[in-house]
Coordinates of C-alpha atoms in Angstrom, one line a residue:
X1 CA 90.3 -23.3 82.9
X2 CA 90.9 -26.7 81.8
X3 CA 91.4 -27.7 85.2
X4 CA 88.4 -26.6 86.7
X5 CA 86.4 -27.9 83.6
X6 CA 87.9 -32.0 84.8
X7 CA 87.4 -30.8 88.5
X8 CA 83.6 -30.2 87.7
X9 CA 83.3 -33.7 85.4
X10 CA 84.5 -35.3 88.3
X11 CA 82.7 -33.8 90.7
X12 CA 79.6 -34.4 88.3
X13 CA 80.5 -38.1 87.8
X14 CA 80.8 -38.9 91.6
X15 CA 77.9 -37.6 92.6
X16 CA 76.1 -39.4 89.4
X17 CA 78.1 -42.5 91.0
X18 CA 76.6 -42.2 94.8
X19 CA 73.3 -41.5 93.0
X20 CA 73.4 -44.7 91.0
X21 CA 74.8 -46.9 94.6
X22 CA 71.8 -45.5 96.7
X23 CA 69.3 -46.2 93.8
X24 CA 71.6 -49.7 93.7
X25 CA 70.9 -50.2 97.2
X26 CA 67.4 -49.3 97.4
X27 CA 67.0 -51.5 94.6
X28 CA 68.4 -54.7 97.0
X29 CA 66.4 -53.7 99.8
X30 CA 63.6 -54.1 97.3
X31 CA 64.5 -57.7 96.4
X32 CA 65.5 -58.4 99.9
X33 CA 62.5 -58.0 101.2
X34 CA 60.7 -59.9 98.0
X35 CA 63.2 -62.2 98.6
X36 CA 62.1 -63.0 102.5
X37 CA 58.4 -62.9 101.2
X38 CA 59.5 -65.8 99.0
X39 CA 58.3 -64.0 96.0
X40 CA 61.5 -65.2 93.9
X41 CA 60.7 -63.7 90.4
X42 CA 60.3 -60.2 92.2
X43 CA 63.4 -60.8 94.1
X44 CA 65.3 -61.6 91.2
X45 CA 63.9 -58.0 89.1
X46 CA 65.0 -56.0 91.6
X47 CA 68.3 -57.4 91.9
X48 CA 68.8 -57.1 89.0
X49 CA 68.3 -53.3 88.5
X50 CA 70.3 -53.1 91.3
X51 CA 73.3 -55.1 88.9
X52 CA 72.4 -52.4 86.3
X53 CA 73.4 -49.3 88.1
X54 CA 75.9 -51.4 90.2
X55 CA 77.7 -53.6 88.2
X56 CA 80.7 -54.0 89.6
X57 CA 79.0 -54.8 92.9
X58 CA 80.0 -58.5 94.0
X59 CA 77.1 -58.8 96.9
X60 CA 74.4 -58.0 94.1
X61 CA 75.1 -61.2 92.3
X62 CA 75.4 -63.1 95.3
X63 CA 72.2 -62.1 95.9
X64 CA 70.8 -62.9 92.5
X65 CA 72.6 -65.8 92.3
X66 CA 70.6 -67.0 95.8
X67 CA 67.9 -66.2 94.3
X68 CA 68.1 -67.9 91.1
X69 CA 69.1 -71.4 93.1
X70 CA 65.7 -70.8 94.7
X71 CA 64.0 -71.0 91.7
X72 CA 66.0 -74.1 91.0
X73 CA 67.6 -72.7 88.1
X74 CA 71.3 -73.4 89.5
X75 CA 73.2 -73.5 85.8
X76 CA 72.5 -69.6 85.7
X77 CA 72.6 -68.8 89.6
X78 CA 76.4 -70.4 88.8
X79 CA 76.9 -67.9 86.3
X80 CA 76.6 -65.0 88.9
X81 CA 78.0 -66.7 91.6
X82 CA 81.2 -66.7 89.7
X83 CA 80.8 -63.2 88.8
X84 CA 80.4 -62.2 92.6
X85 CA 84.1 -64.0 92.9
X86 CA 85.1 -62.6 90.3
X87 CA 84.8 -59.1 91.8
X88 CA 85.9 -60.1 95.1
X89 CA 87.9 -62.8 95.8
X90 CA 87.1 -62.5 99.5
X91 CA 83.3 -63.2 99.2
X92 CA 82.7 -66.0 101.3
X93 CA 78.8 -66.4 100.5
X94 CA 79.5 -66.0 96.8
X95 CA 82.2 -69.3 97.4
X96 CA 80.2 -71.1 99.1
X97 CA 77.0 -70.3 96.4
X98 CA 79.4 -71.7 93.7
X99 CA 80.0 -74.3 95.3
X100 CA 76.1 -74.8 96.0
X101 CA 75.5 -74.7 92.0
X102 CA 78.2 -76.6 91.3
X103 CA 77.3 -79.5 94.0
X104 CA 73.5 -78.9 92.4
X105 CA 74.9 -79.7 89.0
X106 CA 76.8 -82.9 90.4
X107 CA 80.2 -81.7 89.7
X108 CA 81.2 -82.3 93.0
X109 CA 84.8 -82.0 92.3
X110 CA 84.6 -77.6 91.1
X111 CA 82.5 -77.9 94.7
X112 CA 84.8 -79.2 96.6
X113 CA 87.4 -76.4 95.2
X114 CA 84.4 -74.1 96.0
X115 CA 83.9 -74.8 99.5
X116 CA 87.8 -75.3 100.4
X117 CA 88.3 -72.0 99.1
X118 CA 85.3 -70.5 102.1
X119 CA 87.5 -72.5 104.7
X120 CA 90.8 -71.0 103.5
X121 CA 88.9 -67.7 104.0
X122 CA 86.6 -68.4 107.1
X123 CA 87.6 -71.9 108.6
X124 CA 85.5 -72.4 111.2
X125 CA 82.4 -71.7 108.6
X126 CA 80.1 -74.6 109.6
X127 CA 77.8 -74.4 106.3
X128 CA 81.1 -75.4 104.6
X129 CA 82.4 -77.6 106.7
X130 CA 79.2 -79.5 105.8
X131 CA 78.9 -78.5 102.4
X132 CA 82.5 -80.0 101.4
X133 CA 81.4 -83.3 103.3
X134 CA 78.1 -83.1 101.3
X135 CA 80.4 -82.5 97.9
X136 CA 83.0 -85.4 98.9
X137 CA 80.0 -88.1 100.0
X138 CA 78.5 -87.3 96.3
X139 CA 81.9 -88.1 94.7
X140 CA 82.0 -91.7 96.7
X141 CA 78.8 -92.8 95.5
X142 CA 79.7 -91.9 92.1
X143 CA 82.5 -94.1 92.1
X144 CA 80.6 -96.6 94.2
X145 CA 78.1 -96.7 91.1
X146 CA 80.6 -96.6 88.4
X147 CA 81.6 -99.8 89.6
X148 CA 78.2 -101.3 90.4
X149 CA 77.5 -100.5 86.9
X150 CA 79.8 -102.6 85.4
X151 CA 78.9 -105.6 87.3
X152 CA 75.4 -105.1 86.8
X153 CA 74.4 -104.3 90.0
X154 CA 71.5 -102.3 88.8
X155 CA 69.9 -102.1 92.5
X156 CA 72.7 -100.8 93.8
X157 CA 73.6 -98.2 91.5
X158 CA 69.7 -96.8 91.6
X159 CA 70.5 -96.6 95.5
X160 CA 73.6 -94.4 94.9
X161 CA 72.1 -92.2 92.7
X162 CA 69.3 -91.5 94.8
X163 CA 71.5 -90.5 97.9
X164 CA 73.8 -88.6 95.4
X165 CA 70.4 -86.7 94.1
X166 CA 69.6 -85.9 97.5
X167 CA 72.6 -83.3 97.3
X168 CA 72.9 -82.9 93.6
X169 CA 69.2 -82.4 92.8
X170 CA 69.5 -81.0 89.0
X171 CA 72.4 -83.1 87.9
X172 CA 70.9 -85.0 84.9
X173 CA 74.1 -87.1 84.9
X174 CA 72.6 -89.1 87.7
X175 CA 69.0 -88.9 86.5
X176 CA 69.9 -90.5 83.3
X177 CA 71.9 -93.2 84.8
X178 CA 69.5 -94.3 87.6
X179 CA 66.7 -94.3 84.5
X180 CA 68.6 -96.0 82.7
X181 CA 69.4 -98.7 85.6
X182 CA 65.4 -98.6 86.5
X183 CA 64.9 -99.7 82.9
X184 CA 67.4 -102.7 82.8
X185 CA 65.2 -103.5 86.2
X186 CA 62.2 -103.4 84.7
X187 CA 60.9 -100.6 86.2
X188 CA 60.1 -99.1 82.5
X189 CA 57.6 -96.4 84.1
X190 CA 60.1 -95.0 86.7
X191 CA 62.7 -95.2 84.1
X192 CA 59.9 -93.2 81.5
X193 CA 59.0 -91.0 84.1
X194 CA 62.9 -89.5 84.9
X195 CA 63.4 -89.6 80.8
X196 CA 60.5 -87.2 80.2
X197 CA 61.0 -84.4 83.0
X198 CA 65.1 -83.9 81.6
X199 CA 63.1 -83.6 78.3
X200 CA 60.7 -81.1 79.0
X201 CA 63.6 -79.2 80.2
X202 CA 65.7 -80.0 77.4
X203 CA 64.5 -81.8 73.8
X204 CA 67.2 -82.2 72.7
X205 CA 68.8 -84.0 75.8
X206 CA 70.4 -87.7 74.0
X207 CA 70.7 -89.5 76.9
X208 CA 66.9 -88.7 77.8
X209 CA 66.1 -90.1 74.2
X210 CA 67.9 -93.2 74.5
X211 CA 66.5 -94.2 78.0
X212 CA 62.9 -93.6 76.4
X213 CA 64.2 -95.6 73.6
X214 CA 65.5 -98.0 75.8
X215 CA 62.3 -98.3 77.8
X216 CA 59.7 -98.7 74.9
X217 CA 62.2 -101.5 73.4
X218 CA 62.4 -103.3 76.4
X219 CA 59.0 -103.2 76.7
X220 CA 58.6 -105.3 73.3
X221 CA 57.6 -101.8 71.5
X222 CA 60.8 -102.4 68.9
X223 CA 59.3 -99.8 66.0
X224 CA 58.4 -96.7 68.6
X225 CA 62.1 -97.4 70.1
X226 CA 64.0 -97.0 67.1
X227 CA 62.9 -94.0 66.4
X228 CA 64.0 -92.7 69.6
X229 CA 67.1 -94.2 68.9
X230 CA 67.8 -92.4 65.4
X231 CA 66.5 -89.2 67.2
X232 CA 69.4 -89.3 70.0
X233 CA 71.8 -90.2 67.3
X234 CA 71.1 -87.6 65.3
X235 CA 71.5 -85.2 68.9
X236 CA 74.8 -87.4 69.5
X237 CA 75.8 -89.1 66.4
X238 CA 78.9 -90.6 68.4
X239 CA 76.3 -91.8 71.4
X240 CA 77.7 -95.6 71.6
X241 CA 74.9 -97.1 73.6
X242 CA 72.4 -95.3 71.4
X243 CA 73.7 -97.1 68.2
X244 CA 74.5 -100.8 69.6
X245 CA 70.5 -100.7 70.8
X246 CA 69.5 -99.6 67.5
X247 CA 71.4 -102.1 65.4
X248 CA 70.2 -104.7 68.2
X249 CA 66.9 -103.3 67.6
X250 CA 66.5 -103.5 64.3
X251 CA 68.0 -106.8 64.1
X252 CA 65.7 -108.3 66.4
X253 CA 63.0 -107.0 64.9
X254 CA 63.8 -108.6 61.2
X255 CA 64.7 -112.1 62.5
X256 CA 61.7 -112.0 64.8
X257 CA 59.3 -110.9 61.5
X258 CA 61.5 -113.9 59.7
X259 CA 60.9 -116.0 61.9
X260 CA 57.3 -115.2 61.9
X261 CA 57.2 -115.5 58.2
X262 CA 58.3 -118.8 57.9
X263 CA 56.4 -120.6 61.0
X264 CA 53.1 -119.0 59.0
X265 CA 54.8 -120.2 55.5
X266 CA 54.7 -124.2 57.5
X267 CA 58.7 -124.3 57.4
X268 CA 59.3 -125.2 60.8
X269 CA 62.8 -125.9 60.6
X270 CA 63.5 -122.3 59.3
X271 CA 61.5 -120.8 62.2
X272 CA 63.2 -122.7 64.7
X273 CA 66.8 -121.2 63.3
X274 CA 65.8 -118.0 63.1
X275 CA 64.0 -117.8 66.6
X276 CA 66.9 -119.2 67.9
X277 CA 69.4 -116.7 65.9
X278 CA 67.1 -113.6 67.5
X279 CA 67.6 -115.1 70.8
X280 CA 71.1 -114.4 70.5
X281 CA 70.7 -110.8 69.7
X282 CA 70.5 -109.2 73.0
X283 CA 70.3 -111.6 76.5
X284 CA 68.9 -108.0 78.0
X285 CA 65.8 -107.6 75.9
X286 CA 63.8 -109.9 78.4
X287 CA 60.1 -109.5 77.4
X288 CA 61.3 -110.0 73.7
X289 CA 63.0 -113.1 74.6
X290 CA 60.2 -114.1 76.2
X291 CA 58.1 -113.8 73.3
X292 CA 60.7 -115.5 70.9
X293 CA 60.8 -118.7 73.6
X294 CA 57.3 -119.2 73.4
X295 CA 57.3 -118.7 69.7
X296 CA 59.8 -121.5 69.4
X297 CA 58.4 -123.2 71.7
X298 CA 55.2 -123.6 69.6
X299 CA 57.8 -124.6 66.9
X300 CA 58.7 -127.9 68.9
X301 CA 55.6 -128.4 69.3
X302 CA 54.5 -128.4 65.6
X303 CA 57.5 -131.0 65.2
X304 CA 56.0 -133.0 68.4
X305 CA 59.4 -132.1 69.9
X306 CA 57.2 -132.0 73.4
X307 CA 60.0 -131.8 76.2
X308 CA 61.7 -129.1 74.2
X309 CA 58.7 -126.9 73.7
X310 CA 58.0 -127.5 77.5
X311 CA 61.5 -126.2 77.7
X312 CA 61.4 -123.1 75.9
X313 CA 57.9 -122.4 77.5
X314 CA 59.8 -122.8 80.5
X315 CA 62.4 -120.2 79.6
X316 CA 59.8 -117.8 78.7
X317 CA 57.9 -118.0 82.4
X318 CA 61.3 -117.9 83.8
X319 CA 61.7 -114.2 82.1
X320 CA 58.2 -113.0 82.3
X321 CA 56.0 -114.6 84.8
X322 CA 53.0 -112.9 83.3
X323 CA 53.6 -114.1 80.1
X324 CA 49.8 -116.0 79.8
X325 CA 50.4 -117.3 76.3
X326 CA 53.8 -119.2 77.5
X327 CA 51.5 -121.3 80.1
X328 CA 49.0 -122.2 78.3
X329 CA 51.4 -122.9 75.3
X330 CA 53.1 -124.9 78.3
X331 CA 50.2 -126.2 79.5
X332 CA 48.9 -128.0 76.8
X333 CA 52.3 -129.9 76.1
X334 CA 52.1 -131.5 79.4
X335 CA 48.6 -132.5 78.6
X336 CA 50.2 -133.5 75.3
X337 CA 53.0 -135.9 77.1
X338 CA 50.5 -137.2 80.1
X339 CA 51.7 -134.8 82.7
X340 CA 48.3 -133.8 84.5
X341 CA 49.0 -132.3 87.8
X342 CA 52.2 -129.7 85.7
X343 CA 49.1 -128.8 83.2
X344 CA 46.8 -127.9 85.5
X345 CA 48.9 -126.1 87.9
X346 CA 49.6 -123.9 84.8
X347 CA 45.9 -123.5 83.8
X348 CA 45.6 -122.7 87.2
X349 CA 47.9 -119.9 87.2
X350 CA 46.0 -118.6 84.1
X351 CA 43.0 -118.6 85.6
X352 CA 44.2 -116.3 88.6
X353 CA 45.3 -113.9 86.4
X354 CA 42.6 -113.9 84.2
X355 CA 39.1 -115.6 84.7
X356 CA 37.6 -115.9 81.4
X357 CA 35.1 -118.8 80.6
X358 CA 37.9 -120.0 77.8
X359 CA 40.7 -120.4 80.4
X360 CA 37.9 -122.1 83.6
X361 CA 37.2 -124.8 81.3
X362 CA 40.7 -125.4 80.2
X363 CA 41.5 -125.8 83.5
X364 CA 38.4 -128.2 84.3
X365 CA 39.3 -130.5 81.5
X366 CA 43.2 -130.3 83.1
X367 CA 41.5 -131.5 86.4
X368 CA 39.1 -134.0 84.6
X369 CA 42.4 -135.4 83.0
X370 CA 44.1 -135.7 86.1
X371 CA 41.4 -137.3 88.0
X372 CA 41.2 -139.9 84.7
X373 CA 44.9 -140.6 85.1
X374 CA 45.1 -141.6 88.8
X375 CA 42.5 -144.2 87.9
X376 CA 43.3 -147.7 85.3
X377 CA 43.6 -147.0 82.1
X378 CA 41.3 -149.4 80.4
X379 CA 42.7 -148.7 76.5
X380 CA 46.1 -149.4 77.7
X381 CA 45.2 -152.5 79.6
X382 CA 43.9 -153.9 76.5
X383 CA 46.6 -152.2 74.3
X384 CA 44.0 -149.7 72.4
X385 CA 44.1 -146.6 71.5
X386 CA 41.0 -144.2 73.0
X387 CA 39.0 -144.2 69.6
X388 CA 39.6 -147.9 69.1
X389 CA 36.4 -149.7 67.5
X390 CA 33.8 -152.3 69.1
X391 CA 35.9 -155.0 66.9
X392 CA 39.1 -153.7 67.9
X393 CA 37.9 -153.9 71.3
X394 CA 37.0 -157.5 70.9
X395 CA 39.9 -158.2 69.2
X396 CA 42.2 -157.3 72.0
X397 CA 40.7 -158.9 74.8
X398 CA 40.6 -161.8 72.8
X399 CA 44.5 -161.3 72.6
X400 CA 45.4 -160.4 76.2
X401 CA 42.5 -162.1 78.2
X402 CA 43.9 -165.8 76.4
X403 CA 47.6 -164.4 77.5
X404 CA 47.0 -163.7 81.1
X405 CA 44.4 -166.9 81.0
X406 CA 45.7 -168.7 84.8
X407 CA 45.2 -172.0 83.2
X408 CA 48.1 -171.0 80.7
X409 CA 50.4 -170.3 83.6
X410 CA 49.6 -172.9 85.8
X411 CA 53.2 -174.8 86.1
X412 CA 54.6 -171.2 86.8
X413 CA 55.7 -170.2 90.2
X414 CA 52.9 -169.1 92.8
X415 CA 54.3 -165.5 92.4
X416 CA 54.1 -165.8 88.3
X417 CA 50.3 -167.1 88.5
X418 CA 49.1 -164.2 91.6
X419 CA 50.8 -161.9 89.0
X420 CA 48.6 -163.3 85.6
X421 CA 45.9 -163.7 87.3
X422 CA 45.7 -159.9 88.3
X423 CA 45.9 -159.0 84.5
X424 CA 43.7 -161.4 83.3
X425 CA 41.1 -159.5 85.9
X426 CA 42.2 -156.3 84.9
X427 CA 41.5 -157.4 80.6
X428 CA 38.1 -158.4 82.0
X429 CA 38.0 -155.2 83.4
X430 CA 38.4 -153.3 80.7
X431 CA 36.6 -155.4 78.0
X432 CA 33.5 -154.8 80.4
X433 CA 33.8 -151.2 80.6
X434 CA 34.8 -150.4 76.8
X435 CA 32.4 -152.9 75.0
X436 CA 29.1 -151.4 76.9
X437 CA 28.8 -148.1 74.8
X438 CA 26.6 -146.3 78.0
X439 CA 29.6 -147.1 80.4
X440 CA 32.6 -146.2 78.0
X441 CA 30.6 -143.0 77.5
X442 CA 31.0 -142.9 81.4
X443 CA 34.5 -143.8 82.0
X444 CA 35.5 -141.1 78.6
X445 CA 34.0 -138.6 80.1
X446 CA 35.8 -139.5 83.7
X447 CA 32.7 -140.1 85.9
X448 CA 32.7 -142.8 88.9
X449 CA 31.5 -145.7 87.5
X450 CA 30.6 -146.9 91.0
X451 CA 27.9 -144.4 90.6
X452 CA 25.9 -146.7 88.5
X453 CA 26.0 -149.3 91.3
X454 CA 29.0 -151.1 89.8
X455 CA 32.0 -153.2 92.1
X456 CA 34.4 -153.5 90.1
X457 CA 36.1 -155.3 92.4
X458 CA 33.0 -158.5 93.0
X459 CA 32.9 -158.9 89.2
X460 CA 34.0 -162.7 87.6
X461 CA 36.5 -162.6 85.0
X462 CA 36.1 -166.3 84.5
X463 CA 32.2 -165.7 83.7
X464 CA 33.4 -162.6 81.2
X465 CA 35.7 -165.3 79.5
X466 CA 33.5 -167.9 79.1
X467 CA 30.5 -165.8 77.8
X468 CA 33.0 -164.3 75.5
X469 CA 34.5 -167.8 73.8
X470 CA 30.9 -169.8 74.1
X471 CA 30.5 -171.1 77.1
X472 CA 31.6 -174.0 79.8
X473 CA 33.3 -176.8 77.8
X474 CA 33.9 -174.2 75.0
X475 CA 37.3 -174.0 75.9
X476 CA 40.6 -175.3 77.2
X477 CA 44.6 -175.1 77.4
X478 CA 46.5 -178.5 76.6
X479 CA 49.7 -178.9 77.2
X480 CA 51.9 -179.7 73.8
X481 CA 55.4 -180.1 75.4
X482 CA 57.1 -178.1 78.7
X483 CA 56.1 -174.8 78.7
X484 CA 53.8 -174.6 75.6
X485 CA 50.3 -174.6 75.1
X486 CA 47.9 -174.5 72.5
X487 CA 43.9 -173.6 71.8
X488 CA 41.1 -176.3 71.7
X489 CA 37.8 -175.4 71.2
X490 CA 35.0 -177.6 71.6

């Protein structure tokens, strides 16, 4: 009786079993044919139920697993591709799906085991045959960045990962390191952009939070980084490069604010040092640098240290050729030092970038400078400065007009007197120009003083002398020994 009663379970349970594989299999016909409609989510349901009365049925996961990498979701399509060779070790698709997931991923070393283990079992399979060269050219450009890396050949890395991504398109190993490369390039909105997809997939990614970090600091924005810094520490608290940016963070920020403090406070000399202590925080932190250059650059200035200031402006241009305040900070130093045509070359990069009235007429007066520069220079001819007064004016012809006199050099050699006598044209000159107030208004404000009819080559400097000390027989040079002279008036 017993007998028959196990005979009948059996019985029962067999036929429940061939129930449960047709339902299985009608089930996978279902989601095959979603699946060839491309209608993923529907593939994957039915495939499913086809796993729950079939469990033990390697093909089903294969097929969700297929499935699943369609819909880009590789970490879990690995998950049943493992299962499917699990079940049965002889299931080339299901290798060669691992393999896929794992390549996907970018661990192209578990691929390569993936794919080898498809060739042992089918070796003239041409998907992997190309697969395992896929796998093997993704594990040479990893090493070919690892090493590009460390000698800061940020181009080149960027160029690896992207050819690695082509085969390992949800590895965000390689997303993170070519963001992280795009943001030591400059490229801070490429570099953002990467950062932000891997954490809409995953918040709490600490790589992803450092590169934004990373990004908004190199981009001068210290406060915003740090806190994306303390946020991937707190993901990672052993995350290295997280926690030398902070510190470097934070410290340029409080000697830059120092710095800042003092300069406003008047104590130059403090500034300076702590500008230049901040400069030698991180050499990486370009736009920052930038910033601090120009900042002690206006420092030198302040202490009229001109060809330094120039210098640091100089550095700051070098590191960001934007940088508008760094040319006209620049700018006005080579006004400063007599250096026309370097000032208004940088006024006329400011204007091309940006045409406001402020910056055309800084770089008119650069021009009007220039032009007054490649003409003579009346106040130094006569040894004034530019807001000398009438009597100082006077004063200083008197001086240099009776030193250039050519009856004071008269026993000097022909070459001596030609030379004097130049001068002594060029005092009258200027004593002409800058004691008439309508034509020093003129020649200040760098108009042709032709314009008003005026040679000022047919002029007499003899007449200007004379009118000046009196008239003929007003005055004369006598001889009081071999080469000395004194003054008789009449």
């Amino acid at each position: 009786m017993l007998v028959g009663l196990a005979r009948a379970v059996m019985e029962k349970t067999g036929k429940g079993d061939r129930l449960n594989k047709r339902e299985a299999e009608s089930f996978k016909e279902q989601g095959n044919a979603y699946y060839a409609k491309k209608d993923y989510n529907e593939a994957y349901n039915y495939y499913t139920k086809a796993i729950d009365m079939c469990p033990k049925n390697a093909s089903y996961y294969g097929n969700r697993a297929a499935t699943l990498m369609m819909l880009g979701k590789f970490r879990e399509a690995l998950g049943d591709a493992q299962q499917s060779v699990r079940l049965d070790d002889s299931f080339v698709r299901g290798h060669l799906r691992e393999g896929k997931c794992h390549l996907s991923l970018g661990n192209a070393m578990a691929a390569c085991r993936s794919f080898q283990r498809a060739l042992e079992l089918d070796h003239k399979n041409a998907q992997a045959q190309q697969e395992f060269k896929n796998a093997n050219a993704v594990i040479e450009y990893e090493k070919i960045a690892e090493t590009d890396f460390e000698k800061r050949d940020f181009r080149k890395v960027v160029f690896c990962m992207d050819r690695a991504l082509e085969y390992a398109p949800a590895c965000h190993r390689f997303k993170i390191l070519k963001a992280e490369c795009l943001a030591m390039l400059g490229r801070y909105p490429e570099a953002q952009s990467v950062a932000s997809d891997i954490l809409r997939m995953d918040s709490t990614n600490a790589d992803a939070l450092y590169v934004r970090g990373l990004c908004l600091y190199y981009e001068d924005c210290i406060e915003k980084a740090v806190q994306f810094f303390v946020q991937a520490l707190r993901m990672a608290p052993d995350h290295e490069k997280a926690c030398v940016a902070c510190r470097n963070a934070k410290a340029l920020k409080a000697k830059k604010e120092d710095g800042n403090k003092a300069f406003k406070e008047g104590n130059y000399k403090l500034a300076y040092e702590l500008y230049t202590e901040a400069l030698g925080i991180d050499p990486n932190n370009i736009k920052t640098n930038a910033k601090l250059y120009c900042n002690r650059g206006t420092v030198n200035s302040k202490l009229r240290k001109l060809d330094d200031a120039i210098e640091d402006c100089t550095n700051a241009v070098k590191l960001d050729d934007t940088y508008i305040k760094a040319y006209l900070r620049r700018a006005q130093c080579y006004l400063d030092t007599e250096q026309y045509e370097e000032a208004v070359r940088d006024y006329e990069k400011v204007y091309q970038t940006e045409k406001t009235k402020e910056h055309k007429q800084l770089l008119k007066n650069a021009q009007l400078e220039l032009k007054k520069s490649k003409r003579k220079d009346y106040y130094k001819i006569l040894g004034v400065d530019k807001n000398a007064s009438e009597d100082e004016i006077k004063k200083a012809y008197r001086k240099r007009a009776l030193m250039h006199h050519p009856d004071r050099h008269s026993g000097a050699s022909a070459e001596v007197q030609k030379e004097e006598e130049k001068k002594f044209k060029e005092v009258g000159e200027a004593f002409t120009i800058l004691s008439d107030p309508k034509k020093k208004t003129r020649y200040d404000s760098g108009q042709d003083l032709d314009e008003e009819g005026m040679n000022m080559g047919d002029f007499d400097a003899n007449n200007i002398f004379k009118a000046f000390f009196g008239g003929p027989g007003g005055f004369s040079f006598e001889a009081s020994g071999p080469g000395n002279f004194f003054f008789q008036f009449g």
